[in-house]
JSON list of C-alpha atoms in Angstrom, two decimals:
[
{"chain": "A", "resi": 927, "resn": "UNK", "atom": "CA", "xyz": [0.08, -0.22, 0.19]},
{"chain": "A", "resi": 928, "resn": "UNK", "atom": "CA", "xyz": [3.06, 2.56, 1.00]},
{"chain": "A", "resi": 929, "resn": "UNK", "atom": "CA", "xyz": [4.91, 1.81, -2.30]},
{"chain": "A", "resi": 930, "resn": "UNK", "atom": "CA", "xyz": [1.14, 2.48, -4.39]},
{"chain": "A", "resi": 931, "resn": "UNK", "atom": "CA", "xyz": [1.60, 6.17, -2.33]},
{"chain": "A", "resi": 932, "resn": "UNK", "atom": "CA", "xyz": [4.92, 6.67, -3.31]},
{"chain": "A", "resi": 933, "resn": "UNK", "atom": "CA", "xyz": [4.50, 5.83, -7.07]},
{"chain": "A", "resi": 934, "resn": "UNK", "atom": "CA", "xyz": [1.33, 7.99, -7.34]},
{"chain": "A", "resi": 935, "resn": "UNK", "atom": "CA", "xyz": [3.51, 10.81, -5.46]},
{"chain": "A", "resi": 936, "resn": "UNK", "atom": "CA", "xyz": [6.30, 10.05, -7.95]},
{"chain": "A", "resi": 937, "resn": "UNK", "atom": "CA", "xyz": [3.97, 10.42, -11.15]},
{"chain": "A", "resi": 938, "resn": "UNK", "atom": "CA", "xyz": [2.16, 13.50, -9.77]},
{"chain": "A", "resi": 939, "resn": "UNK", "atom": "CA", "xyz": [5.89, 14.83, -9.42]},
{"chain": "A", "resi": 940, "resn": "UNK", "atom": "CA", "xyz": [6.96, 14.08, -13.05]},
{"chain": "A", "resi": 941, "resn": "UNK", "atom": "CA", "xyz": [3.83, 15.08, -14.48]},
{"chain": "A", "resi": 942, "resn": "UNK", "atom": "CA", "xyz": [3.63, 18.65, -12.75]},
{"chain": "A", "resi": 943, "resn": "UNK", "atom": "CA", "xyz": [7.32, 19.24, -13.65]},
{"chain": "A", "resi": 944, "resn": "UNK", "atom": "CA", "xyz": [6.69, 22.97, -15.19]},
{"chain": "A", "resi": 945, "resn": "UNK", "atom": "CA", "xyz": [8.62, 21.94, -18.94]},
{"chain": "A", "resi": 946, "resn": "UNK", "atom": "CA", "xyz": [5.54, 19.12, -18.73]},
{"chain": "A", "resi": 947, "resn": "UNK", "atom": "CA", "xyz": [3.10, 21.68, -17.94]},
{"chain": "A", "resi": 948, "resn": "UNK", "atom": "CA", "xyz": [4.46, 24.29, -20.15]},
{"chain": "A", "resi": 949, "resn": "UNK", "atom": "CA", "xyz": [4.26, 21.99, -23.43]},
{"chain": "A", "resi": 950, "resn": "UNK", "atom": "CA", "xyz": [0.42, 21.36, -23.04]},
{"chain": "A", "resi": 951, "resn": "UNK", "atom": "CA", "xyz": [0.07, 25.24, -22.76]},
{"chain": "A", "resi": 952, "resn": "UNK", "atom": "CA", "xyz": [1.91, 25.57, -25.79]},
{"chain": "A", "resi": 953, "resn": "UNK", "atom": "CA", "xyz": [-0.18, 22.96, -27.60]},
{"chain": "A", "resi": 954, "resn": "UNK", "atom": "CA", "xyz": [-2.96, 24.79, -26.71]},
{"chain": "A", "resi": 955, "resn": "UNK", "atom": "CA", "xyz": [-1.98, 28.22, -27.76]},
{"chain": "A", "resi": 956, "resn": "UNK", "atom": "CA", "xyz": [-0.85, 26.26, -31.02]},
{"chain": "A", "resi": 957, "resn": "UNK", "atom": "CA", "xyz": [-4.54, 25.11, -31.04]},
{"chain": "A", "resi": 958, "resn": "UNK", "atom": "CA", "xyz": [-5.67, 28.68, -30.52]},
{"chain": "A", "resi": 959, "resn": "UNK", "atom": "CA", "xyz": [-3.56, 29.78, -33.34]},
{"chain": "A", "resi": 960, "resn": "UNK", "atom": "CA", "xyz": [-4.99, 27.30, -36.02]},
{"chain": "A", "resi": 961, "resn": "UNK", "atom": "CA", "xyz": [-8.29, 28.20, -35.03]},
{"chain": "A", "resi": 962, "resn": "UNK", "atom": "CA", "xyz": [-7.72, 32.10, -35.50]},
{"chain": "A", "resi": 963, "resn": "UNK", "atom": "CA", "xyz": [-5.84, 31.25, -39.05]},
{"chain": "A", "resi": 964, "resn": "UNK", "atom": "CA", "xyz": [-9.35, 29.33, -39.82]},
{"chain": "A", "resi": 965, "resn": "UNK", "atom": "CA", "xyz": [-11.07, 32.16, -38.76]},
{"chain": "A", "resi": 966, "resn": "UNK", "atom": "CA", "xyz": [-9.49, 33.84, -40.96]},
{"chain": "A", "resi": 967, "resn": "UNK", "atom": "CA", "xyz": [-9.79, 32.02, -44.46]},
{"chain": "A", "resi": 968, "resn": "UNK", "atom": "CA", "xyz": [-13.24, 31.50, -43.63]},
{"chain": "A", "resi": 969, "resn": "UNK", "atom": "CA", "xyz": [-13.55, 35.68, -43.33]},
{"chain": "A", "resi": 970, "resn": "UNK", "atom": "CA", "xyz": [-11.48, 35.62, -46.67]},
{"chain": "A", "resi": 971, "resn": "UNK", "atom": "CA", "xyz": [-13.69, 33.09, -48.35]},
{"chain": "A", "resi": 972, "resn": "UNK", "atom": "CA", "xyz": [-17.23, 34.75, -47.54]},
{"chain": "A", "resi": 973, "resn": "UNK", "atom": "CA", "xyz": [-15.52, 38.05, -48.59]},
{"chain": "A", "resi": 974, "resn": "UNK", "atom": "CA", "xyz": [-14.30, 37.18, -51.29]},
{"chain": "A", "resi": 975, "resn": "UNK", "atom": "CA", "xyz": [-17.94, 35.59, -52.82]},
{"chain": "A", "resi": 976, "resn": "UNK", "atom": "CA", "xyz": [-19.33, 38.65, -51.36]},
{"chain": "A", "resi": 977, "resn": "UNK", "atom": "CA", "xyz": [-16.98, 40.97, -53.42]},
{"chain": "A", "resi": 978, "resn": "UNK", "atom": "CA", "xyz": [-17.93, 39.20, -56.49]},
{"chain": "A", "resi": 979, "resn": "UNK", "atom": "CA", "xyz": [-21.33, 39.38, -56.04]},
{"chain": "A", "resi": 980, "resn": "UNK", "atom": "CA", "xyz": [-21.45, 43.32, -55.82]},
{"chain": "A", "resi": 981, "resn": "UNK", "atom": "CA", "xyz": [-19.07, 44.02, -58.32]},
{"chain": "A", "resi": 982, "resn": "UNK", "atom": "CA", "xyz": [-21.84, 43.29, -60.85]},
{"chain": "A", "resi": 983, "resn": "UNK", "atom": "CA", "xyz": [-25.05, 43.33, -59.45]},
{"chain": "A", "resi": 984, "resn": "UNK", "atom": "CA", "xyz": [-26.65, 43.48, -63.08]},
{"chain": "A", "resi": 985, "resn": "UNK", "atom": "CA", "xyz": [-25.42, 39.99, -63.89]},
{"chain": "A", "resi": 986, "resn": "UNK", "atom": "CA", "xyz": [-26.45, 38.32, -60.77]},
{"chain": "A", "resi": 987, "resn": "UNK", "atom": "CA", "xyz": [-28.47, 35.88, -62.32]},
{"chain": "A", "resi": 988, "resn": "UNK", "atom": "CA", "xyz": [-25.46, 34.76, -64.39]},
{"chain": "A", "resi": 989, "resn": "UNK", "atom": "CA", "xyz": [-23.02, 34.22, -61.94]},
{"chain": "A", "resi": 990, "resn": "UNK", "atom": "CA", "xyz": [-21.64, 30.95, -61.04]},
{"chain": "A", "resi": 991, "resn": "UNK", "atom": "CA", "xyz": [-23.12, 28.55, -58.02]},
{"chain": "A", "resi": 992, "resn": "UNK", "atom": "CA", "xyz": [-19.80, 28.39, -56.55]},
{"chain": "A", "resi": 993, "resn": "UNK", "atom": "CA", "xyz": [-19.63, 32.30, -56.01]},
{"chain": "A", "resi": 994, "resn": "UNK", "atom": "CA", "xyz": [-23.56, 31.82, -54.22]},
{"chain": "A", "resi": 995, "resn": "UNK", "atom": "CA", "xyz": [-22.06, 29.42, -51.95]},
{"chain": "A", "resi": 996, "resn": "UNK", "atom": "CA", "xyz": [-19.02, 31.07, -50.67]},
{"chain": "A", "resi": 997, "resn": "UNK", "atom": "CA", "xyz": [-20.25, 32.92, -47.88]},
{"chain": "A", "resi": 998, "resn": "UNK", "atom": "CA", "xyz": [-22.17, 29.73, -46.83]},
{"chain": "A", "resi": 999, "resn": "UNK", "atom": "CA", "xyz": [-18.65, 27.79, -46.80]},
{"chain": "A", "resi": 1000, "resn": "UNK", "atom": "CA", "xyz": [-16.68, 30.77, -45.37]},
{"chain": "A", "resi": 1001, "resn": "UNK", "atom": "CA", "xyz": [-19.31, 30.62, -42.28]},
{"chain": "A", "resi": 1002, "resn": "UNK", "atom": "CA", "xyz": [-18.89, 26.83, -42.23]},
{"chain": "A", "resi": 1003, "resn": "UNK", "atom": "CA", "xyz": [-15.17, 27.37, -42.09]},
{"chain": "A", "resi": 1004, "resn": "UNK", "atom": "CA", "xyz": [-15.11, 29.95, -39.09]},
{"chain": "A", "resi": 1005, "resn": "UNK", "atom": "CA", "xyz": [-17.59, 28.15, -37.47]},
{"chain": "A", "resi": 1006, "resn": "UNK", "atom": "CA", "xyz": [-15.17, 24.84, -37.52]},
{"chain": "A", "resi": 1007, "resn": "UNK", "atom": "CA", "xyz": [-12.49, 26.73, -36.16]},
{"chain": "A", "resi": 1008, "resn": "UNK", "atom": "CA", "xyz": [-14.50, 28.11, -33.08]},
{"chain": "A", "resi": 1009, "resn": "UNK", "atom": "CA", "xyz": [-15.05, 24.44, -32.40]},
{"chain": "A", "resi": 1010, "resn": "UNK", "atom": "CA", "xyz": [-11.35, 23.44, -32.78]},
{"chain": "A", "resi": 1011, "resn": "UNK", "atom": "CA", "xyz": [-10.62, 26.26, -30.23]},
{"chain": "A", "resi": 1012, "resn": "UNK", "atom": "CA", "xyz": [-13.26, 24.56, -28.03]},
{"chain": "A", "resi": 1013, "resn": "UNK", "atom": "CA", "xyz": [-12.29, 21.46, -28.14]},
{"chain": "A", "resi": 1014, "resn": "UNK", "atom": "CA", "xyz": [-8.50, 22.60, -27.57]},
{"chain": "A", "resi": 1015, "resn": "UNK", "atom": "CA", "xyz": [-9.50, 24.23, -24.31]},
{"chain": "A", "resi": 1016, "resn": "UNK", "atom": "CA", "xyz": [-11.37, 21.03, -23.45]},
{"chain": "A", "resi": 1017, "resn": "UNK", "atom": "CA", "xyz": [-8.51, 18.97, -24.32]},
{"chain": "A", "resi": 1018, "resn": "UNK", "atom": "CA", "xyz": [-6.21, 21.16, -22.37]},
{"chain": "A", "resi": 1019, "resn": "UNK", "atom": "CA", "xyz": [-8.37, 21.30, -19.06]},
{"chain": "A", "resi": 1020, "resn": "UNK", "atom": "CA", "xyz": [-8.59, 17.34, -19.10]},
{"chain": "A", "resi": 1021, "resn": "UNK", "atom": "CA", "xyz": [-4.69, 16.73, -19.33]},
{"chain": "A", "resi": 1022, "resn": "UNK", "atom": "CA", "xyz": [-3.64, 19.61, -16.76]},
{"chain": "A", "resi": 1023, "resn": "UNK", "atom": "CA", "xyz": [-6.35, 18.10, -14.50]},
{"chain": "A", "resi": 1024, "resn": "UNK", "atom": "CA", "xyz": [-4.89, 14.39, -15.23]},
{"chain": "A", "resi": 1025, "resn": "UNK", "atom": "CA", "xyz": [-1.55, 15.51, -14.76]},
{"chain": "A", "resi": 1026, "resn": "UNK", "atom": "CA", "xyz": [-2.11, 16.59, -11.60]},
{"chain": "A", "resi": 1027, "resn": "UNK", "atom": "CA", "xyz": [-3.71, 13.53, -10.58]},
{"chain": "A", "resi": 1028, "resn": "UNK", "atom": "CA", "xyz": [-0.93, 11.57, -11.63]},
{"chain": "A", "resi": 1029, "resn": "UNK", "atom": "CA", "xyz": [-2.43, 10.78, -14.81]},
{"chain": "A", "resi": 1030, "resn": "UNK", "atom": "CA", "xyz": [-0.87, 10.71, -18.54]},
{"chain": "A", "resi": 1031, "resn": "UNK", "atom": "CA", "xyz": [-3.87, 11.59, -20.61]},
{"chain": "A", "resi": 1032, "resn": "UNK", "atom": "CA", "xyz": [-2.04, 12.71, -23.20]},
{"chain": "A", "resi": 1033, "resn": "UNK", "atom": "CA", "xyz": [-3.08, 10.97, -26.81]},
{"chain": "A", "resi": 1034, "resn": "UNK", "atom": "CA", "xyz": [-6.34, 10.32, -27.98]},
{"chain": "A", "resi": 1035, "resn": "UNK", "atom": "CA", "xyz": [-8.25, 11.02, -31.15]},
{"chain": "A", "resi": 1036, "resn": "UNK", "atom": "CA", "xyz": [-8.75, 14.75, -31.35]},
{"chain": "A", "resi": 1037, "resn": "UNK", "atom": "CA", "xyz": [-6.29, 16.02, -33.64]},
{"chain": "A", "resi": 1038, "resn": "UNK", "atom": "CA", "xyz": [-6.75, 13.08, -35.83]},
{"chain": "A", "resi": 1039, "resn": "UNK", "atom": "CA", "xyz": [-10.66, 13.72, -35.93]},
{"chain": "A", "resi": 1040, "resn": "UNK", "atom": "CA", "xyz": [-9.87, 17.59, -36.74]},
{"chain": "A", "resi": 1041, "resn": "UNK", "atom": "CA", "xyz": [-7.15, 16.78, -38.90]},
{"chain": "A", "resi": 1042, "resn": "UNK", "atom": "CA", "xyz": [-9.77, 14.47, -40.92]},
{"chain": "A", "resi": 1043, "resn": "UNK", "atom": "CA", "xyz": [-12.21, 17.56, -40.86]},
{"chain": "A", "resi": 1044, "resn": "UNK", "atom": "CA", "xyz": [-9.74, 20.02, -42.36]},
{"chain": "A", "resi": 1045, "resn": "UNK", "atom": "CA", "xyz": [-8.77, 17.30, -44.95]},
{"chain": "A", "resi": 1046, "resn": "UNK", "atom": "CA", "xyz": [-12.49, 17.59, -46.20]},
{"chain": "A", "resi": 1047, "resn": "UNK", "atom": "CA", "xyz": [-12.82, 21.18, -46.15]},
{"chain": "A", "resi": 1048, "resn": "UNK", "atom": "CA", "xyz": [-9.31, 21.82, -48.05]},
{"chain": "A", "resi": 1049, "resn": "UNK", "atom": "CA", "xyz": [-10.88, 19.44, -50.83]},
{"chain": "A", "resi": 1050, "resn": "UNK", "atom": "CA", "xyz": [-14.33, 21.20, -50.58]},
{"chain": "A", "resi": 1051, "resn": "UNK", "atom": "CA", "xyz": [-12.26, 24.82, -51.06]},
{"chain": "A", "resi": 1052, "resn": "UNK", "atom": "CA", "xyz": [-10.30, 23.30, -53.68]},
{"chain": "A", "resi": 1053, "resn": "UNK", "atom": "CA", "xyz": [-13.30, 22.28, -55.51]},
{"chain": "A", "resi": 1054, "resn": "UNK", "atom": "CA", "xyz": [-14.86, 25.58, -54.89]},
{"chain": "A", "resi": 1055, "resn": "UNK", "atom": "CA", "xyz": [-11.78, 27.57, -56.31]},
{"chain": "A", "resi": 1056, "resn": "UNK", "atom": "CA", "xyz": [-11.63, 25.30, -59.45]},
{"chain": "A", "resi": 1057, "resn": "UNK", "atom": "CA", "xyz": [-15.38, 25.93, -60.86]}
]
């Protein structure tokens, strides 16, 4: 029983090392930076579609369909960015709390899932820009 408590105390000391906690914080900040970049990109897509729409109001009926979906695509990307930032904060907190309990909760499928969604968005945006 005493050995178990010593092991737990040793794990807590290891995981609460400032370098480990700062690495977790740097990861959070990089996710926030990624979210800001996604919001910016969504804004650019939205405004580009709106600009195309406003440049020639008399030709609105003749505009290609992809220009009309630009604002929706940009808004969807911006909402995804907000979700990325929310997931990053929850992940940071979960790992931080786990470190203080002596648990290593790093890992999981969160980065992989967000990466798959970004590949999908990149594909949709590439198709949008081609036509």
